CSV table of C-alpha atoms in Angstrom, one decimal:
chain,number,residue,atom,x,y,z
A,1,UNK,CA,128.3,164.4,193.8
A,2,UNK,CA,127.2,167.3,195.9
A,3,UNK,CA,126.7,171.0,194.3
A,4,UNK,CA,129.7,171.6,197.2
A,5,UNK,CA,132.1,169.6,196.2
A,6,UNK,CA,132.0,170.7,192.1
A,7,UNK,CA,131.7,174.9,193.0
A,8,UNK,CA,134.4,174.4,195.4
A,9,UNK,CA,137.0,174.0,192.4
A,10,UNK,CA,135.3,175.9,190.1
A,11,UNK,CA,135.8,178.7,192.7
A,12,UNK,CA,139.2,178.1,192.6
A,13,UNK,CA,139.6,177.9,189.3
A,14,UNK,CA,137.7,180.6,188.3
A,15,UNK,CA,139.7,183.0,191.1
A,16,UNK,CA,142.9,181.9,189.0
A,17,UNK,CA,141.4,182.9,185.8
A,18,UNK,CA,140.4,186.6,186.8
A,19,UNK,CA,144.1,186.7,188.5
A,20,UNK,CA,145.5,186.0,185.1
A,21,UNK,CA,143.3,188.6,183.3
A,22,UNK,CA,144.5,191.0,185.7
A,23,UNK,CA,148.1,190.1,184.5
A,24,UNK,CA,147.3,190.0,180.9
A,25,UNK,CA,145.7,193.6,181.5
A,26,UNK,CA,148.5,195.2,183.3
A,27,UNK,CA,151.1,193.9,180.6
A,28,UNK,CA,148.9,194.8,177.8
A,29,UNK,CA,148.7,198.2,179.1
A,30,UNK,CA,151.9,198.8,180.2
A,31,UNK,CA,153.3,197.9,176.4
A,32,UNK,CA,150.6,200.0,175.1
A,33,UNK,CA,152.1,203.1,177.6
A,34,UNK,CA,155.6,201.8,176.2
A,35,UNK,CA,155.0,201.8,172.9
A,36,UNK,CA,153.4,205.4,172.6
A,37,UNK,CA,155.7,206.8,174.8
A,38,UNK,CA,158.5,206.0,171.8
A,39,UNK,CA,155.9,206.9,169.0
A,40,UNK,CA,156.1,210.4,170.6
């Protein structure tokens, strides 16, 4: 196995976790806005 052919997926994989964190972030803080724009 070449170092290639292993980082190749790992770069893709690794792209797809850091998109998902992204969405996790943006819904977390956008319920976070929600929610304390009721609490007010």
């Amino acid at each position: 196995m070449t170092p290639q052919s292993i980082s190749s997926p790992l770069m893709i994989f690794w792209s797809g976790v850091s998109n998902f964190k992204l969405e996790l972030f943006t819904v977390f803080h956008w319920l976070s806005s929600l929610l304390t724009f009721q609490s007010d």
